[in-house]
Amino acid sequence: MNYHSIAIDGPAGAGKSTVAKNLAKKLNYIYIDTGAMYRATTYKAISLGIDLTNPYAFGFLDQTRFIFRSGELYMDGVNMTMLNRQKEVADNVSLVSSHVPVRNKLVELQQAIAEKNNVVMDGRDIGTVVLKNADLKIFMTASVQVRAKRRYEELQALGSKQTLKELEEDIQRRDDYDSSRDYNPLKQAEDAIPIDTSDISIEEVTDLLYDKFMVKIKGDY
Ligand code: DC
């Protein structure tokens, strides 16, 4: 059987996860939040007390289980949604996700999921590395201010106390780091469709992508 995939990349807070989640629901596909896998890896590394600067200290990934259920990540059976939002995780995830062995392992796991399922996957390197043959590739962006405000509202709903200013700085810092790392940096795939979501609603973006995807795979159904 031939499985379908949609790759959504872009910087933090561009609306990727909400759009990807909604789109997956509408299509009855699995939503894979790859950022959550990098965050969960960071969380586990912190819990184990390993040296986060050492790219070769992440061998525990070989014995770690990642499962997505209803759009949420479970690592070794534990729901990571809240744990992944901890400040210590946010502060260290760019460093951890810059390590080549970590990226190689997580990319391998992501590709294995897409081989056996219809997926909507979001992240930074999905269209360029993980799913080079995705049926549809999207590169979503929005201004730093709009992105920080969205993340602020999202985090408030989860009970976080981080301020808007802190989030703006955090987003800017991670943008710089994610785009300038040597290995698999955040960058638009040549065949990706760019979408700026600063002035359009998430619902509109979801509908737009749904229509584009349907046109693309028309012949397969
Ligand atoms: O999407 P997010 O903010 O939850 O991602 C967390 C971090 O993980 C972010 O700093 C970039 C990194 N990341 C990555 O390097 N590659 C991916 N495919 C997804 C996320």
JSON list of C-alpha atoms and ligand atoms in Angstrom, two decimals:
[
{"chain": "A", "resi": 1, "resn": "MET", "atom": "CA", "xyz": [0.00, 0.00, 0.00]},
{"chain": "A", "resi": 2, "resn": "ASN", "atom": "CA", "xyz": [1.10, 3.49, -0.83]},
{"chain": "A", "resi": 3, "resn": "TYR", "atom": "CA", "xyz": [0.90, 5.91, 2.11]},
{"chain": "A", "resi": 4, "resn": "HIS", "atom": "CA", "xyz": [0.43, 9.65, 1.83]},
{"chain": "A", "resi": 5, "resn": "SER", "atom": "CA", "xyz": [2.27, 12.37, 3.69]},
{"chain": "A", "resi": 6, "resn": "ILE", "atom": "CA", "xyz": [2.13, 16.10, 4.24]},
{"chain": "A", "resi": 7, "resn": "ALA", "atom": "CA", "xyz": [5.27, 17.92, 5.45]},
{"chain": "A", "resi": 8, "resn": "ILE", "atom": "CA", "xyz": [4.86, 21.20, 7.32]},
{"chain": "A", "resi": 9, "resn": "ASP", "atom": "CA", "xyz": [7.99, 23.13, 8.28]},
{"chain": "A", "resi": 10, "resn": "GLY", "atom": "CA", "xyz": [8.64, 26.56, 9.67]},
{"chain": "A", "resi": 11, "resn": "PRO", "atom": "CA", "xyz": [9.84, 28.43, 12.76]},
{"chain": "A", "resi": 12, "resn": "ALA", "atom": "CA", "xyz": [8.28, 28.13, 16.23]},
{"chain": "A", "resi": 13, "resn": "GLY", "atom": "CA", "xyz": [4.81, 29.59, 16.61]},
{"chain": "A", "resi": 14, "resn": "ALA", "atom": "CA", "xyz": [3.97, 29.93, 12.90]},
{"chain": "A", "resi": 15, "resn": "GLY", "atom": "CA", "xyz": [0.88, 27.83, 13.59]},
{"chain": "A", "resi": 16, "resn": "LYS", "atom": "CA", "xyz": [2.30, 24.56, 12.25]},
{"chain": "A", "resi": 17, "resn": "SER", "atom": "CA", "xyz": [1.11, 22.30, 15.03]},
{"chain": "A", "resi": 18, "resn": "THR", "atom": "CA", "xyz": [-2.49, 23.54, 15.11]},
{"chain": "A", "resi": 19, "resn": "VAL", "atom": "CA", "xyz": [-2.78, 23.40, 11.32]},
{"chain": "A", "resi": 20, "resn": "ALA", "atom": "CA", "xyz": [-1.13, 19.97, 11.18]},
{"chain": "A", "resi": 21, "resn": "LYS", "atom": "CA", "xyz": [-3.36, 18.63, 13.96]},
{"chain": "A", "resi": 22, "resn": "ASN", "atom": "CA", "xyz": [-6.55, 19.95, 12.32]},
{"chain": "A", "resi": 23, "resn": "LEU", "atom": "CA", "xyz": [-5.52, 18.71, 8.92]},
{"chain": "A", "resi": 24, "resn": "ALA", "atom": "CA", "xyz": [-4.72, 15.24, 10.27]},
{"chain": "A", "resi": 25, "resn": "LYS", "atom": "CA", "xyz": [-8.12, 15.10, 11.94]},
{"chain": "A", "resi": 26, "resn": "LYS", "atom": "CA", "xyz": [-9.90, 16.15, 8.77]},
{"chain": "A", "resi": 27, "resn": "LEU", "atom": "CA", "xyz": [-8.06, 13.53, 6.71]},
{"chain": "A", "resi": 28, "resn": "ASN", "atom": "CA", "xyz": [-8.03, 10.85, 9.42]},
{"chain": "A", "resi": 29, "resn": "TYR", "atom": "CA", "xyz": [-4.22, 10.77, 9.21]},
{"chain": "A", "resi": 30, "resn": "ILE", "atom": "CA", "xyz": [-1.74, 10.50, 12.08]},
{"chain": "A", "resi": 31, "resn": "TYR", "atom": "CA", "xyz": [-0.28, 13.78, 13.32]},
{"chain": "A", "resi": 32, "resn": "ILE", "atom": "CA", "xyz": [3.43, 13.55, 14.10]},
{"chain": "A", "resi": 33, "resn": "ASP", "atom": "CA", "xyz": [4.81, 16.45, 16.12]},
{"chain": "A", "resi": 34, "resn": "THR", "atom": "CA", "xyz": [8.57, 16.02, 15.63]},
{"chain": "A", "resi": 35, "resn": "GLY", "atom": "CA", "xyz": [9.37, 19.00, 17.88]},
{"chain": "A", "resi": 36, "resn": "ALA", "atom": "CA", "xyz": [7.79, 17.01, 20.72]},
{"chain": "A", "resi": 37, "resn": "MET", "atom": "CA", "xyz": [10.27, 14.19, 20.05]},
{"chain": "A", "resi": 38, "resn": "TYR", "atom": "CA", "xyz": [13.23, 16.59, 20.34]},
{"chain": "A", "resi": 39, "resn": "ARG", "atom": "CA", "xyz": [11.71, 18.07, 23.49]},
{"chain": "A", "resi": 40, "resn": "ALA", "atom": "CA", "xyz": [11.06, 14.66, 25.05]},
{"chain": "A", "resi": 41, "resn": "THR", "atom": "CA", "xyz": [14.63, 13.61, 24.25]},
{"chain": "A", "resi": 42, "resn": "THR", "atom": "CA", "xyz": [15.84, 16.76, 26.01]},
{"chain": "A", "resi": 43, "resn": "TYR", "atom": "CA", "xyz": [13.57, 16.03, 28.98]},
{"chain": "A", "resi": 44, "resn": "LYS", "atom": "CA", "xyz": [14.90, 12.49, 29.32]},
{"chain": "A", "resi": 45, "resn": "ALA", "atom": "CA", "xyz": [18.52, 13.60, 28.98]},
{"chain": "A", "resi": 46, "resn": "ILE", "atom": "CA", "xyz": [18.00, 16.17, 31.75]},
{"chain": "A", "resi": 47, "resn": "SER", "atom": "CA", "xyz": [16.27, 13.57, 33.95]},
{"chain": "A", "resi": 48, "resn": "LEU", "atom": "CA", "xyz": [19.16, 11.14, 33.42]},
{"chain": "A", "resi": 49, "resn": "GLY", "atom": "CA", "xyz": [21.66, 13.88, 34.25]},
{"chain": "A", "resi": 50, "resn": "ILE", "atom": "CA", "xyz": [23.73, 13.37, 31.13]},
{"chain": "A", "resi": 51, "resn": "ASP", "atom": "CA", "xyz": [26.03, 16.00, 29.63]},
{"chain": "A", "resi": 52, "resn": "LEU", "atom": "CA", "xyz": [23.76, 17.82, 27.15]},
{"chain": "A", "resi": 53, "resn": "THR", "atom": "CA", "xyz": [26.73, 19.23, 25.25]},
{"chain": "A", "resi": 54, "resn": "ASN", "atom": "CA", "xyz": [28.03, 15.74, 24.36]},
{"chain": "A", "resi": 55, "resn": "PRO", "atom": "CA", "xyz": [26.48, 14.57, 21.05]},
{"chain": "A", "resi": 56, "resn": "TYR", "atom": "CA", "xyz": [27.43, 10.95, 21.86]},
{"chain": "A", "resi": 57, "resn": "ALA", "atom": "CA", "xyz": [25.71, 10.79, 25.25]},
{"chain": "A", "resi": 58, "resn": "PHE", "atom": "CA", "xyz": [22.27, 10.07, 23.79]},
{"chain": "A", "resi": 59, "resn": "GLY", "atom": "CA", "xyz": [22.57, 6.30, 23.38]},
{"chain": "A", "resi": 60, "resn": "PHE", "atom": "CA", "xyz": [19.47, 5.95, 25.60]},
{"chain": "A", "resi": 61, "resn": "LEU", "atom": "CA", "xyz": [17.42, 6.75, 22.47]},
{"chain": "A", "resi": 62, "resn": "ASP", "atom": "CA", "xyz": [17.96, 3.15, 21.34]},
{"chain": "A", "resi": 63, "resn": "GLN", "atom": "CA", "xyz": [15.90, 2.01, 24.35]},
{"chain": "A", "resi": 64, "resn": "THR", "atom": "CA", "xyz": [13.31, 4.78, 24.19]},
{"chain": "A", "resi": 65, "resn": "ARG", "atom": "CA", "xyz": [9.80, 4.27, 22.83]},
{"chain": "A", "resi": 66, "resn": "PHE", "atom": "CA", "xyz": [7.91, 7.07, 21.11]},
{"chain": "A", "resi": 67, "resn": "ILE", "atom": "CA", "xyz": [4.22, 6.63, 20.32]},
{"chain": "A", "resi": 68, "resn": "PHE", "atom": "CA", "xyz": [1.73, 9.19, 19.04]},
{"chain": "A", "resi": 69, "resn": "ARG", "atom": "CA", "xyz": [-1.88, 8.87, 20.19]},
{"chain": "A", "resi": 70, "resn": "SER", "atom": "CA", "xyz": [-4.54, 11.46, 19.29]},
{"chain": "A", "resi": 71, "resn": "GLY", "atom": "CA", "xyz": [-1.80, 13.90, 18.32]},
{"chain": "A", "resi": 72, "resn": "GLU", "atom": "CA", "xyz": [0.00, 13.59, 21.67]},
{"chain": "A", "resi": 73, "resn": "LEU", "atom": "CA", "xyz": [3.42, 12.07, 22.25]},
{"chain": "A", "resi": 74, "resn": "TYR", "atom": "CA", "xyz": [3.94, 9.26, 24.77]},
{"chain": "A", "resi": 75, "resn": "MET", "atom": "CA", "xyz": [7.54, 8.52, 25.64]},
{"chain": "A", "resi": 76, "resn": "ASP", "atom": "CA", "xyz": [8.06, 5.16, 27.36]},
{"chain": "A", "resi": 77, "resn": "GLY", "atom": "CA", "xyz": [4.33, 5.17, 28.08]},
{"chain": "A", "resi": 78, "resn": "VAL", "atom": "CA", "xyz": [4.23, 8.66, 29.64]},
{"chain": "A", "resi": 79, "resn": "ASN", "atom": "CA", "xyz": [2.22, 11.51, 28.08]},
{"chain": "A", "resi": 80, "resn": "MET", "atom": "CA", "xyz": [4.81, 14.24, 27.39]},
{"chain": "A", "resi": 81, "resn": "THR", "atom": "CA", "xyz": [2.49, 17.19, 26.61]},
{"chain": "A", "resi": 82, "resn": "MET", "atom": "CA", "xyz": [3.00, 19.04, 29.90]},
{"chain": "A", "resi": 83, "resn": "LEU", "atom": "CA", "xyz": [6.52, 17.79, 30.68]},
{"chain": "A", "resi": 84, "resn": "ASN", "atom": "CA", "xyz": [7.72, 18.97, 27.26]},
{"chain": "A", "resi": 85, "resn": "ARG", "atom": "CA", "xyz": [6.63, 22.55, 28.08]},
{"chain": "A", "resi": 86, "resn": "GLN", "atom": "CA", "xyz": [9.00, 22.92, 31.05]},
{"chain": "A", "resi": 87, "resn": "LYS", "atom": "CA", "xyz": [11.29, 25.91, 30.79]},
{"chain": "A", "resi": 88, "resn": "GLU", "atom": "CA", "xyz": [14.42, 23.80, 31.26]},
{"chain": "A", "resi": 89, "resn": "VAL", "atom": "CA", "xyz": [13.38, 21.76, 28.23]},
{"chain": "A", "resi": 90, "resn": "ALA", "atom": "CA", "xyz": [12.72, 24.88, 26.11]},
{"chain": "A", "resi": 91, "resn": "ASP", "atom": "CA", "xyz": [16.09, 26.32, 27.19]},
{"chain": "A", "resi": 92, "resn": "ASN", "atom": "CA", "xyz": [18.04, 23.26, 26.06]},
{"chain": "A", "resi": 93, "resn": "VAL", "atom": "CA", "xyz": [16.13, 21.76, 23.13]},
{"chain": "A", "resi": 94, "resn": "SER", "atom": "CA", "xyz": [17.97, 23.76, 20.44]},
{"chain": "A", "resi": 95, "resn": "LEU", "atom": "CA", "xyz": [21.29, 22.48, 21.75]},
{"chain": "A", "resi": 96, "resn": "VAL", "atom": "CA", "xyz": [20.09, 18.87, 21.91]},
{"chain": "A", "resi": 97, "resn": "SER", "atom": "CA", "xyz": [18.49, 19.04, 18.46]},
{"chain": "A", "resi": 98, "resn": "SER", "atom": "CA", "xyz": [21.74, 20.31, 16.95]},
{"chain": "A", "resi": 99, "resn": "HIS", "atom": "CA", "xyz": [23.50, 16.97, 17.71]},
{"chain": "A", "resi": 100, "resn": "VAL", "atom": "CA", "xyz": [23.95, 14.79, 14.61]},
{"chain": "A", "resi": 101, "resn": "PRO", "atom": "CA", "xyz": [23.44, 11.40, 16.37]},
{"chain": "A", "resi": 102, "resn": "VAL", "atom": "CA", "xyz": [20.21, 12.69, 17.96]},
{"chain": "A", "resi": 103, "resn": "ARG", "atom": "CA", "xyz": [18.89, 13.95, 14.63]},
{"chain": "A", "resi": 104, "resn": "ASN", "atom": "CA", "xyz": [19.82, 10.77, 12.79]},
{"chain": "A", "resi": 105, "resn": "LYS", "atom": "CA", "xyz": [18.04, 8.59, 15.33]},
{"chain": "A", "resi": 106, "resn": "LEU", "atom": "CA", "xyz": [14.85, 10.69, 15.47]},
{"chain": "A", "resi": 107, "resn": "VAL", "atom": "CA", "xyz": [14.72, 11.07, 11.67]},
{"chain": "A", "resi": 108, "resn": "GLU", "atom": "CA", "xyz": [14.97, 7.28, 11.36]},
{"chain": "A", "resi": 109, "resn": "LEU", "atom": "CA", "xyz": [12.04, 6.83, 13.76]},
{"chain": "A", "resi": 110, "resn": "GLN", "atom": "CA", "xyz": [9.98, 9.48, 11.93]},
{"chain": "A", "resi": 111, "resn": "GLN", "atom": "CA", "xyz": [10.59, 7.85, 8.57]},
{"chain": "A", "resi": 112, "resn": "ALA", "atom": "CA", "xyz": [9.62, 4.45, 9.97]},
{"chain": "A", "resi": 113, "resn": "ILE", "atom": "CA", "xyz": [6.25, 5.84, 11.11]},
{"chain": "A", "resi": 114, "resn": "ALA", "atom": "CA", "xyz": [5.59, 7.45, 7.72]},
{"chain": "A", "resi": 115, "resn": "GLU", "atom": "CA", "xyz": [6.41, 4.19, 5.94]},
{"chain": "A", "resi": 116, "resn": "LYS", "atom": "CA", "xyz": [3.44, 2.47, 7.56]},
{"chain": "A", "resi": 117, "resn": "ASN", "atom": "CA", "xyz": [0.90, 5.28, 8.01]},
{"chain": "A", "resi": 118, "resn": "ASN", "atom": "CA", "xyz": [-0.69, 8.27, 6.32]},
{"chain": "A", "resi": 119, "resn": "VAL", "atom": "CA", "xyz": [0.84, 11.20, 8.18]},
{"chain": "A", "resi": 120, "resn": "VAL", "atom": "CA", "xyz": [0.84, 14.93, 8.62]},
{"chain": "A", "resi": 121, "resn": "MET", "atom": "CA", "xyz": [4.26, 15.72, 10.07]},
{"chain": "A", "resi": 122, "resn": "ASP", "atom": "CA", "xyz": [5.51, 19.08, 11.29]},
{"chain": "A", "resi": 123, "resn": "GLY", "atom": "CA", "xyz": [8.99, 20.26, 12.23]},
{"chain": "A", "resi": 124, "resn": "ARG", "atom": "CA", "xyz": [12.01, 21.99, 10.73]},
{"chain": "A", "resi": 125, "resn": "ASP", "atom": "CA", "xyz": [13.51, 19.46, 8.32]},
{"chain": "A", "resi": 126, "resn": "ILE", "atom": "CA", "xyz": [10.50, 17.41, 7.23]},
{"chain": "A", "resi": 127, "resn": "GLY", "atom": "CA", "xyz": [10.33, 18.58, 3.60]},
{"chain": "A", "resi": 128, "resn": "THR", "atom": "CA", "xyz": [14.12, 18.75, 3.21]},
{"chain": "A", "resi": 129, "resn": "VAL", "atom": "CA", "xyz": [15.24, 15.58, 5.01]},
{"chain": "A", "resi": 130, "resn": "VAL", "atom": "CA", "xyz": [12.61, 13.36, 6.66]},
{"chain": "A", "resi": 131, "resn": "LEU", "atom": "CA", "xyz": [9.95, 13.15, 3.94]},
{"chain": "A", "resi": 132, "resn": "LYS", "atom": "CA", "xyz": [11.69, 14.28, 0.76]},
{"chain": "A", "resi": 133, "resn": "ASN", "atom": "CA", "xyz": [8.90, 12.67, -1.27]},
{"chain": "A", "resi": 134, "resn": "ALA", "atom": "CA", "xyz": [5.96, 14.10, 0.67]},
{"chain": "A", "resi": 135, "resn": "ASP", "atom": "CA", "xyz": [2.82, 14.66, -1.43]},
{"chain": "A", "resi": 136, "resn": "LEU", "atom": "CA", "xyz": [2.58, 18.21, -0.18]},
{"chain": "A", "resi": 137, "resn": "LYS", "atom": "CA", "xyz": [5.26, 20.41, 1.40]},
{"chain": "A", "resi": 138, "resn": "ILE", "atom": "CA", "xyz": [4.42, 23.62, 3.20]},
{"chain": "A", "resi": 139, "resn": "PHE", "atom": "CA", "xyz": [6.73, 26.23, 4.72]},
{"chain": "A", "resi": 140, "resn": "MET", "atom": "CA", "xyz": [4.79, 28.30, 7.26]},
{"chain": "A", "resi": 141, "resn": "THR", "atom": "CA", "xyz": [6.03, 31.60, 8.63]},
{"chain": "A", "resi": 142, "resn": "ALA", "atom": "CA", "xyz": [4.70, 34.58, 10.61]},
{"chain": "A", "resi": 143, "resn": "SER", "atom": "CA", "xyz": [6.23, 37.64, 12.29]},
{"chain": "A", "resi": 144, "resn": "VAL", "atom": "CA", "xyz": [8.04, 37.09, 15.62]},
{"chain": "A", "resi": 145, "resn": "GLN", "atom": "CA", "xyz": [5.40, 39.19, 17.43]},
{"chain": "A", "resi": 146, "resn": "VAL", "atom": "CA", "xyz": [2.48, 37.18, 16.07]},
{"chain": "A", "resi": 147, "resn": "ARG", "atom": "CA", "xyz": [4.24, 33.91, 16.83]},
{"chain": "A", "resi": 148, "resn": "ALA", "atom": "CA", "xyz": [5.11, 34.91, 20.41]},
{"chain": "A", "resi": 149, "resn": "LYS", "atom": "CA", "xyz": [1.52, 35.97, 21.04]},
{"chain": "A", "resi": 150, "resn": "ARG", "atom": "CA", "xyz": [0.18, 32.64, 19.77]},
{"chain": "A", "resi": 151, "resn": "ARG", "atom": "CA", "xyz": [2.57, 30.64, 21.93]},
{"chain": "A", "resi": 152, "resn": "TYR", "atom": "CA", "xyz": [1.72, 32.90, 24.90]},
{"chain": "A", "resi": 153, "resn": "GLU", "atom": "CA", "xyz": [-1.98, 32.11, 24.55]},
{"chain": "A", "resi": 154, "resn": "GLU", "atom": "CA", "xyz": [-1.27, 28.42, 24.09]},
{"chain": "A", "resi": 155, "resn": "LEU", "atom": "CA", "xyz": [0.92, 28.32, 27.21]},
{"chain": "A", "resi": 156, "resn": "GLN", "atom": "CA", "xyz": [-1.51, 30.38, 29.29]},
{"chain": "A", "resi": 157, "resn": "ALA", "atom": "CA", "xyz": [-4.15, 27.75, 28.58]},
{"chain": "A", "resi": 158, "resn": "LEU", "atom": "CA", "xyz": [-1.74, 25.16, 29.99]},
{"chain": "A", "resi": 159, "resn": "GLY", "atom": "CA", "xyz": [-1.18, 27.30, 33.12]},
{"chain": "A", "resi": 160, "resn": "SER", "atom": "CA", "xyz": [2.32, 28.57, 32.28]},
{"chain": "A", "resi": 161, "resn": "LYS", "atom": "CA", "xyz": [3.59, 31.82, 33.81]},
{"chain": "A", "resi": 162, "resn": "GLN", "atom": "CA", "xyz": [6.02, 32.83, 31.05]},
{"chain": "A", "resi": 163, "resn": "THR", "atom": "CA", "xyz": [5.64, 36.45, 29.90]},
{"chain": "A", "resi": 164, "resn": "LEU", "atom": "CA", "xyz": [5.10, 37.62, 26.33]},
{"chain": "A", "resi": 165, "resn": "LYS", "atom": "CA", "xyz": [8.49, 39.32, 26.33]},
{"chain": "A", "resi": 166, "resn": "GLU", "atom": "CA", "xyz": [10.26, 36.17, 27.51]},
{"chain": "A", "resi": 167, "resn": "LEU", "atom": "CA", "xyz": [8.57, 34.21, 24.74]},
{"chain": "A", "resi": 168, "resn": "GLU", "atom": "CA", "xyz": [9.51, 36.77, 22.08]},
{"chain": "A", "resi": 169, "resn": "GLU", "atom": "CA", "xyz": [13.14, 36.53, 23.15]},
{"chain": "A", "resi": 170, "resn": "ASP", "atom": "CA", "xyz": [12.96, 32.75, 23.31]},
{"chain": "A", "resi": 171, "resn": "ILE", "atom": "CA", "xyz": [11.50, 32.52, 19.80]},
{"chain": "A", "resi": 172, "resn": "GLN", "atom": "CA", "xyz": [14.06, 34.91, 18.34]},
{"chain": "A", "resi": 173, "resn": "ARG", "atom": "CA", "xyz": [16.92, 33.03, 19.99]},
{"chain": "A", "resi": 174, "resn": "ARG", "atom": "CA", "xyz": [15.69, 29.65, 18.78]},
{"chain": "A", "resi": 175, "resn": "ASP", "atom": "CA", "xyz": [15.03, 30.96, 15.25]},
{"chain": "A", "resi": 176, "resn": "ASP", "atom": "CA", "xyz": [18.63, 32.12, 15.03]},
{"chain": "A", "resi": 177, "resn": "TYR", "atom": "CA", "xyz": [19.97, 28.87, 16.42]},
{"chain": "A", "resi": 178, "resn": "ASP", "atom": "CA", "xyz": [17.74, 26.55, 14.36]},
{"chain": "A", "resi": 179, "resn": "SER", "atom": "CA", "xyz": [18.45, 28.38, 11.08]},
{"chain": "A", "resi": 180, "resn": "SER", "atom": "CA", "xyz": [22.18, 28.64, 11.56]},
{"chain": "A", "resi": 181, "resn": "ARG", "atom": "CA", "xyz": [23.05, 25.13, 12.77]},
{"chain": "A", "resi": 182, "resn": "ASP", "atom": "CA", "xyz": [25.30, 23.26, 10.33]},
{"chain": "A", "resi": 183, "resn": "TYR", "atom": "CA", "xyz": [23.38, 19.99, 10.17]},
{"chain": "A", "resi": 184, "resn": "ASN", "atom": "CA", "xyz": [19.82, 20.05, 8.73]},
{"chain": "A", "resi": 185, "resn": "PRO", "atom": "CA", "xyz": [19.05, 23.69, 9.53]},
{"chain": "A", "resi": 186, "resn": "LEU", "atom": "CA", "xyz": [15.57, 25.14, 9.26]},
{"chain": "A", "resi": 187, "resn": "LYS", "atom": "CA", "xyz": [15.19, 25.99, 5.60]},
{"chain": "A", "resi": 188, "resn": "GLN", "atom": "CA", "xyz": [12.49, 25.95, 2.97]},
{"chain": "A", "resi": 189, "resn": "ALA", "atom": "CA", "xyz": [12.53, 22.96, 0.61]},
{"chain": "A", "resi": 190, "resn": "GLU", "atom": "CA", "xyz": [12.72, 23.98, -3.04]},
{"chain": "A", "resi": 191, "resn": "ASP", "atom": "CA", "xyz": [9.38, 22.38, -3.78]},
{"chain": "A", "resi": 192, "resn": "ALA", "atom": "CA", "xyz": [7.61, 23.69, -0.65]},
{"chain": "A", "resi": 193, "resn": "ILE", "atom": "CA", "xyz": [4.76, 26.18, -0.82]},
{"chain": "A", "resi": 194, "resn": "PRO", "atom": "CA", "xyz": [5.44, 29.21, 1.40]},
{"chain": "A", "resi": 195, "resn": "ILE", "atom": "CA", "xyz": [2.55, 30.50, 3.52]},
{"chain": "A", "resi": 196, "resn": "ASP", "atom": "CA", "xyz": [2.72, 33.58, 5.78]},
{"chain": "A", "resi": 197, "resn": "THR", "atom": "CA", "xyz": [0.13, 33.12, 8.53]},
{"chain": "A", "resi": 198, "resn": "SER", "atom": "CA", "xyz": [0.51, 36.56, 10.20]},
{"chain": "A", "resi": 199, "resn": "ASP", "atom": "CA", "xyz": [-2.78, 37.82, 8.79]},
{"chain": "A", "resi": 200, "resn": "ILE", "atom": "CA", "xyz": [-4.83, 34.73, 8.07]},
{"chain": "A", "resi": 201, "resn": "SER", "atom": "CA", "xyz": [-6.57, 32.53, 10.60]},
{"chain": "A", "resi": 202, "resn": "ILE", "atom": "CA", "xyz": [-5.46, 29.01, 11.37]},
{"chain": "A", "resi": 203, "resn": "GLU", "atom": "CA", "xyz": [-8.83, 27.73, 10.12]},
{"chain": "A", "resi": 204, "resn": "GLU", "atom": "CA", "xyz": [-8.31, 29.44, 6.76]},
{"chain": "A", "resi": 205, "resn": "VAL", "atom": "CA", "xyz": [-4.82, 27.97, 6.44]},
{"chain": "A", "resi": 206, "resn": "THR", "atom": "CA", "xyz": [-6.14, 24.49, 7.28]},
{"chain": "A", "resi": 207, "resn": "ASP", "atom": "CA", "xyz": [-8.85, 24.72, 4.61]},
{"chain": "A", "resi": 208, "resn": "LEU", "atom": "CA", "xyz": [-6.36, 26.05, 2.08]},
{"chain": "A", "resi": 209, "resn": "LEU", "atom": "CA", "xyz": [-3.95, 23.16, 2.66]},
{"chain": "A", "resi": 210, "resn": "TYR", "atom": "CA", "xyz": [-6.75, 20.61, 2.62]},
{"chain": "A", "resi": 211, "resn": "ASP", "atom": "CA", "xyz": [-7.83, 21.84, -0.83]},
{"chain": "A", "resi": 212, "resn": "LYS", "atom": "CA", "xyz": [-4.25, 21.85, -2.13]},
{"chain": "A", "resi": 213, "resn": "PHE", "atom": "CA", "xyz": [-3.66, 18.33, -0.85]},
{"chain": "A", "resi": 214, "resn": "MET", "atom": "CA", "xyz": [-6.89, 17.02, -2.37]},
{"chain": "A", "resi": 215, "resn": "VAL", "atom": "CA", "xyz": [-5.90, 18.40, -5.77]},
{"chain": "A", "resi": 216, "resn": "LYS", "atom": "CA", "xyz": [-2.45, 16.77, -5.46]},
{"chain": "A", "resi": 217, "resn": "ILE", "atom": "CA", "xyz": [-3.66, 13.27, -4.61]},
{"chain": "A", "resi": 218, "resn": "LYS", "atom": "CA", "xyz": [-6.81, 13.35, -6.73]},
{"chain": "A", "resi": 219, "resn": "GLY", "atom": "CA", "xyz": [-5.66, 10.49, -8.95]},
{"chain": "A", "resi": 220, "resn": "ASP", "atom": "CA", "xyz": [-5.05, 8.17, -5.96]},
{"chain": "A", "resi": 221, "resn": "TYR", "atom": "CA", "xyz": [-8.62, 7.88, -4.74]},
{"chain": "B", "resi": 1, "resn": "DC", "atom": "O1", "xyz": [8.36, 22.85, 17.26]},
{"chain": "B", "resi": 1, "resn": "DC", "atom": "P1", "xyz": [8.96, 22.95, 18.63]},
{"chain": "B", "resi": 1, "resn": "DC", "atom": "O2", "xyz": [9.11, 24.37, 19.09]},
{"chain": "B", "resi": 1, "resn": "DC", "atom": "O3", "xyz": [8.26, 22.10, 19.65]},
{"chain": "B", "resi": 1, "resn": "DC", "atom": "O4", "xyz": [10.44, 22.36, 18.47]},
{"chain": "B", "resi": 1, "resn": "DC", "atom": "C1", "xyz": [11.32, 22.27, 19.55]},
{"chain": "B", "resi": 1, "resn": "DC", "atom": "C2", "xyz": [12.77, 22.38, 19.09]},
{"chain": "B", "resi": 1, "resn": "DC", "atom": "O5", "xyz": [13.13, 21.23, 18.35]},
{"chain": "B", "resi": 1, "resn": "DC", "atom": "C3", "xyz": [13.10, 23.59, 18.23]},
{"chain": "B", "resi": 1, "resn": "DC", "atom": "O6", "xyz": [14.08, 24.35, 18.87]},
{"chain": "B", "resi": 1, "resn": "DC", "atom": "C4", "xyz": [13.65, 23.04, 16.95]},
{"chain": "B", "resi": 1, "resn": "DC", "atom": "C5", "xyz": [13.83, 21.58, 17.17]},
{"chain": "B", "resi": 1, "resn": "DC", "atom": "N1", "xyz": [13.32, 20.79, 16.07]},
{"chain": "B", "resi": 1, "resn": "DC", "atom": "C6", "xyz": [14.20, 20.38, 15.10]},
{"chain": "B", "resi": 1, "resn": "DC", "atom": "O7", "xyz": [15.39, 20.72, 15.18]},
{"chain": "B", "resi": 1, "resn": "DC", "atom": "N2", "xyz": [13.77, 19.60, 14.08]},
{"chain": "B", "resi": 1, "resn": "DC", "atom": "C7", "xyz": [12.49, 19.23, 13.99]},
{"chain": "B", "resi": 1, "resn": "DC", "atom": "N3", "xyz": [12.10, 18.45, 12.97]},
{"chain": "B", "resi": 1, "resn": "DC", "atom": "C8", "xyz": [11.56, 19.66, 14.96]},
{"chain": "B", "resi": 1, "resn": "DC", "atom": "C9", "xyz": [12.00, 20.45, 15.98]}
]
